[in-house]
Amino acid sequence: MEAEYDVIILGAGAAGLSAGLYTARAMMNTLILESLGPGGQLLITDEIENYPGFRNGVKGPELSQEMEEQTTRFGAKLEYTEVEGLDDLDKPLKVVHTYDRDYTARAIIIATGGAHNKLGVPGEEAYAGKGVSYCAVCDGNFFRGQDVVVVGGGDSALDEGHYLSGIVNSVTIIHRRDELRGTKLLQDRAFNNPKVKFLWSHVVEEFVGNDILEVARVKDLKSEKVYDYPTAGAFIYVGFHPCTEYLQGTMELDPLGHVYTDIHMRTNIPGVYACGDARADSTRQLGAAVGDGITAALAAYHDLSS
Ligand SMILES: Cc1cc2nc3c(=O)[nH]c(=O)nc-3n(C[C@H](O)[C@H](O)[C@H](O)COP(=O)(O)OP(=O)(O)OC[C@H]3O[C@@H](n4cnc5c(N)ncnc54)[C@H](O)[C@@H]3O)c2cc1C
């Protein structure tokens, strides 16, 4: 039996669309399956300042539309459906189960990305992109010389807090416990950084402002006191989850569910690749997702043609 496609790409975010551009231009019969809309996280990103080639920045939705049009122009087919599982991965004809039908391909590229965990408090959504952020490397520069808070107490919170301290006036780490979870080295670095302060045993109850964020309404868990903590920005690090539930039991995943790959984006299963935020050790940056997608596509092309 012949496979319907040379390659099926799961997810049409930056990684999946970049992979599709390269496989389609290499004359591989390419299908991209996407559950929501092309662009993934780009669709919820207002301004991107650090993607090379756009010196005045670029809007996420605009960039994703350009990426989609470029990829489909070269013949990649895009279908809207949710991937629910994979089968026969060890066979030449691999099966993708979706909500409404099955597809077969000789190679599969996993690019289903992920999402930042939310605090789930009032104002978080309303001020996302207007003070509330989930990425210091992406948005830290918007808060140059100002006072910001970081919510969380793990490695990401400490690492990104350190990054921010090189840009902003002060960083207050708001943590619900009275000790940190992060590695000792990162803890020591935070304690020795004069720009980093701590609000121990505190939680954020609400984000408040006018057009932009002005205040984190916090609660001291020991005294039960609720008060307003002025801040220009709030960086939330309470975890990130890859969208890879449908892969459980099919391949090697890290404890959080990211797919392990080698530097060519090959997984431990021949003919199956992973790229972008869904893979282990991703830097979770747009440029990296694009590079990963290209690398996965070239590895798939190389493997299928040899
Ligand atoms: C608010 C915000 C701001 C950011 N700002 C910047 C920035 O300034 N600079 C920067 O470099 N990076 C930034 N990033 C990070 C960057 O956007 C991501 O690293 C990058 O877009 C990840 O691309 P991806 O293709 O790997 O994943 P995603 O963008 O997550 O795309 C995955 C796609 O797969 C689809 N999908 C998921 N599950 C399934 C399924 N089961 N079936 C079918 N489809 C599925 C999703 O709908 C999605 O479209 C930001 C991220 C956010 C959220």
JSON list of C-alpha atoms in Angstrom, two decimals, residues 106-189:
[
{"chain": "A", "resi": 106, "resn": "ARG", "atom": "CA", "xyz": [6.25, 7.86, 5.19]},
{"chain": "A", "resi": 107, "resn": "ALA", "atom": "CA", "xyz": [7.48, 10.43, 7.71]},
{"chain": "A", "resi": 108, "resn": "ILE", "atom": "CA", "xyz": [5.95, 12.44, 10.53]},
{"chain": "A", "resi": 109, "resn": "ILE", "atom": "CA", "xyz": [7.16, 15.76, 11.91]},
{"chain": "A", "resi": 110, "resn": "ILE", "atom": "CA", "xyz": [5.79, 16.64, 15.35]},
{"chain": "A", "resi": 111, "resn": "ALA", "atom": "CA", "xyz": [5.37, 20.42, 15.75]},
{"chain": "A", "resi": 112, "resn": "THR", "atom": "CA", "xyz": [2.44, 20.76, 18.13]},
{"chain": "A", "resi": 113, "resn": "GLY", "atom": "CA", "xyz": [4.22, 23.29, 20.36]},
{"chain": "A", "resi": 114, "resn": "GLY", "atom": "CA", "xyz": [2.87, 24.06, 23.78]},
{"chain": "A", "resi": 115, "resn": "ALA", "atom": "CA", "xyz": [1.48, 26.71, 26.10]},
{"chain": "A", "resi": 116, "resn": "HIS", "atom": "CA", "xyz": [2.48, 28.55, 29.24]},
{"chain": "A", "resi": 117, "resn": "ASN", "atom": "CA", "xyz": [0.54, 27.62, 32.36]},
{"chain": "A", "resi": 118, "resn": "LYS", "atom": "CA", "xyz": [-1.66, 30.45, 33.51]},
{"chain": "A", "resi": 119, "resn": "LEU", "atom": "CA", "xyz": [-2.10, 31.71, 37.07]},
{"chain": "A", "resi": 120, "resn": "GLY", "atom": "CA", "xyz": [-5.82, 31.86, 36.44]},
{"chain": "A", "resi": 121, "resn": "VAL", "atom": "CA", "xyz": [-6.43, 35.14, 38.29]},
{"chain": "A", "resi": 122, "resn": "PRO", "atom": "CA", "xyz": [-8.63, 38.09, 37.23]},
{"chain": "A", "resi": 123, "resn": "GLY", "atom": "CA", "xyz": [-6.84, 40.55, 34.94]},
{"chain": "A", "resi": 124, "resn": "GLU", "atom": "CA", "xyz": [-4.26, 38.03, 33.71]},
{"chain": "A", "resi": 125, "resn": "GLU", "atom": "CA", "xyz": [-5.89, 37.68, 30.31]},
{"chain": "A", "resi": 126, "resn": "ALA", "atom": "CA", "xyz": [-6.91, 41.33, 30.02]},
{"chain": "A", "resi": 127, "resn": "TYR", "atom": "CA", "xyz": [-3.34, 42.55, 30.64]},
{"chain": "A", "resi": 128, "resn": "ALA", "atom": "CA", "xyz": [-1.54, 39.86, 28.61]},
{"chain": "A", "resi": 129, "resn": "GLY", "atom": "CA", "xyz": [0.70, 41.83, 26.25]},
{"chain": "A", "resi": 130, "resn": "LYS", "atom": "CA", "xyz": [-0.07, 45.02, 28.24]},
{"chain": "A", "resi": 131, "resn": "GLY", "atom": "CA", "xyz": [2.18, 44.25, 31.20]},
{"chain": "A", "resi": 132, "resn": "VAL", "atom": "CA", "xyz": [1.58, 40.56, 31.80]},
{"chain": "A", "resi": 133, "resn": "SER", "atom": "CA", "xyz": [4.12, 38.35, 30.00]},
{"chain": "A", "resi": 134, "resn": "TYR", "atom": "CA", "xyz": [5.34, 34.76, 30.00]},
{"chain": "A", "resi": 135, "resn": "CYS", "atom": "CA", "xyz": [8.71, 35.41, 28.35]},
{"chain": "A", "resi": 136, "resn": "ALA", "atom": "CA", "xyz": [11.43, 37.71, 29.69]},
{"chain": "A", "resi": 137, "resn": "VAL", "atom": "CA", "xyz": [13.67, 37.26, 26.67]},
{"chain": "A", "resi": 138, "resn": "CYS", "atom": "CA", "xyz": [10.75, 38.26, 24.43]},
{"chain": "A", "resi": 139, "resn": "ASP", "atom": "CA", "xyz": [9.32, 41.19, 26.40]},
{"chain": "A", "resi": 140, "resn": "GLY", "atom": "CA", "xyz": [11.92, 42.28, 28.99]},
{"chain": "A", "resi": 141, "resn": "ASN", "atom": "CA", "xyz": [13.12, 45.13, 26.80]},
{"chain": "A", "resi": 142, "resn": "PHE", "atom": "CA", "xyz": [9.70, 46.82, 26.92]},
{"chain": "A", "resi": 143, "resn": "PHE", "atom": "CA", "xyz": [10.31, 47.42, 30.66]},
{"chain": "A", "resi": 144, "resn": "ARG", "atom": "CA", "xyz": [13.79, 48.96, 30.50]},
{"chain": "A", "resi": 145, "resn": "GLY", "atom": "CA", "xyz": [14.56, 50.88, 33.73]},
{"chain": "A", "resi": 146, "resn": "GLN", "atom": "CA", "xyz": [11.18, 50.02, 35.34]},
{"chain": "A", "resi": 147, "resn": "ASP", "atom": "CA", "xyz": [10.12, 47.87, 38.31]},
{"chain": "A", "resi": 148, "resn": "VAL", "atom": "CA", "xyz": [8.68, 44.44, 37.51]},
{"chain": "A", "resi": 149, "resn": "VAL", "atom": "CA", "xyz": [7.58, 41.31, 39.34]},
{"chain": "A", "resi": 150, "resn": "VAL", "atom": "CA", "xyz": [8.27, 37.66, 38.53]},
{"chain": "A", "resi": 151, "resn": "VAL", "atom": "CA", "xyz": [5.72, 35.12, 39.74]},
{"chain": "A", "resi": 152, "resn": "GLY", "atom": "CA", "xyz": [7.08, 31.65, 40.58]},
{"chain": "A", "resi": 153, "resn": "GLY", "atom": "CA", "xyz": [9.93, 30.06, 42.48]},
{"chain": "A", "resi": 154, "resn": "GLY", "atom": "CA", "xyz": [11.44, 27.44, 40.19]},
{"chain": "A", "resi": 155, "resn": "ASP", "atom": "CA", "xyz": [14.45, 27.52, 37.88]},
{"chain": "A", "resi": 156, "resn": "SER", "atom": "CA", "xyz": [12.64, 29.41, 35.11]},
{"chain": "A", "resi": 157, "resn": "ALA", "atom": "CA", "xyz": [11.52, 32.16, 37.49]},
{"chain": "A", "resi": 158, "resn": "LEU", "atom": "CA", "xyz": [15.06, 32.57, 38.85]},
{"chain": "A", "resi": 159, "resn": "ASP", "atom": "CA", "xyz": [16.76, 32.39, 35.49]},
{"chain": "A", "resi": 160, "resn": "GLU", "atom": "CA", "xyz": [14.41, 34.80, 33.76]},
{"chain": "A", "resi": 161, "resn": "GLY", "atom": "CA", "xyz": [14.45, 37.08, 36.84]},
{"chain": "A", "resi": 162, "resn": "HIS", "atom": "CA", "xyz": [18.23, 37.23, 36.50]},
{"chain": "A", "resi": 163, "resn": "TYR", "atom": "CA", "xyz": [17.91, 38.07, 32.79]},
{"chain": "A", "resi": 164, "resn": "LEU", "atom": "CA", "xyz": [15.41, 40.84, 33.59]},
{"chain": "A", "resi": 165, "resn": "SER", "atom": "CA", "xyz": [17.66, 42.33, 36.28]},
{"chain": "A", "resi": 166, "resn": "GLY", "atom": "CA", "xyz": [20.13, 43.29, 33.53]},
{"chain": "A", "resi": 167, "resn": "ILE", "atom": "CA", "xyz": [17.45, 45.42, 31.88]},
{"chain": "A", "resi": 168, "resn": "VAL", "atom": "CA", "xyz": [14.97, 46.72, 34.46]},
{"chain": "A", "resi": 169, "resn": "ASN", "atom": "CA", "xyz": [15.35, 48.78, 37.65]},
{"chain": "A", "resi": 170, "resn": "SER", "atom": "CA", "xyz": [14.20, 46.06, 40.05]},
{"chain": "A", "resi": 171, "resn": "VAL", "atom": "CA", "xyz": [12.74, 42.55, 40.02]},
{"chain": "A", "resi": 172, "resn": "THR", "atom": "CA", "xyz": [10.49, 41.33, 42.83]},
{"chain": "A", "resi": 173, "resn": "ILE", "atom": "CA", "xyz": [10.04, 37.58, 42.90]},
{"chain": "A", "resi": 174, "resn": "ILE", "atom": "CA", "xyz": [6.60, 36.67, 44.27]},
{"chain": "A", "resi": 175, "resn": "HIS", "atom": "CA", "xyz": [6.60, 33.15, 45.62]},
{"chain": "A", "resi": 176, "resn": "ARG", "atom": "CA", "xyz": [3.85, 31.29, 47.46]},
{"chain": "A", "resi": 177, "resn": "ARG", "atom": "CA", "xyz": [6.28, 29.39, 49.70]},
{"chain": "A", "resi": 178, "resn": "ASP", "atom": "CA", "xyz": [8.92, 30.72, 52.11]},
{"chain": "A", "resi": 179, "resn": "GLU", "atom": "CA", "xyz": [11.74, 28.97, 50.28]},
{"chain": "A", "resi": 180, "resn": "LEU", "atom": "CA", "xyz": [12.73, 28.47, 46.67]},
{"chain": "A", "resi": 181, "resn": "ARG", "atom": "CA", "xyz": [12.46, 25.32, 44.58]},
{"chain": "A", "resi": 182, "resn": "GLY", "atom": "CA", "xyz": [15.15, 26.32, 42.06]},
{"chain": "A", "resi": 183, "resn": "THR", "atom": "CA", "xyz": [18.68, 24.89, 41.89]},
{"chain": "A", "resi": 184, "resn": "LYS", "atom": "CA", "xyz": [21.17, 26.09, 44.52]},
{"chain": "A", "resi": 185, "resn": "LEU", "atom": "CA", "xyz": [23.35, 27.93, 41.99]},
{"chain": "A", "resi": 186, "resn": "LEU", "atom": "CA", "xyz": [20.40, 29.96, 40.68]},
{"chain": "A", "resi": 187, "resn": "GLN", "atom": "CA", "xyz": [19.21, 30.64, 44.22]},
{"chain": "A", "resi": 188, "resn": "ASP", "atom": "CA", "xyz": [22.62, 31.98, 45.29]},
{"chain": "A", "resi": 189, "resn": "ARG", "atom": "CA", "xyz": [22.79, 34.14, 42.19]}
]
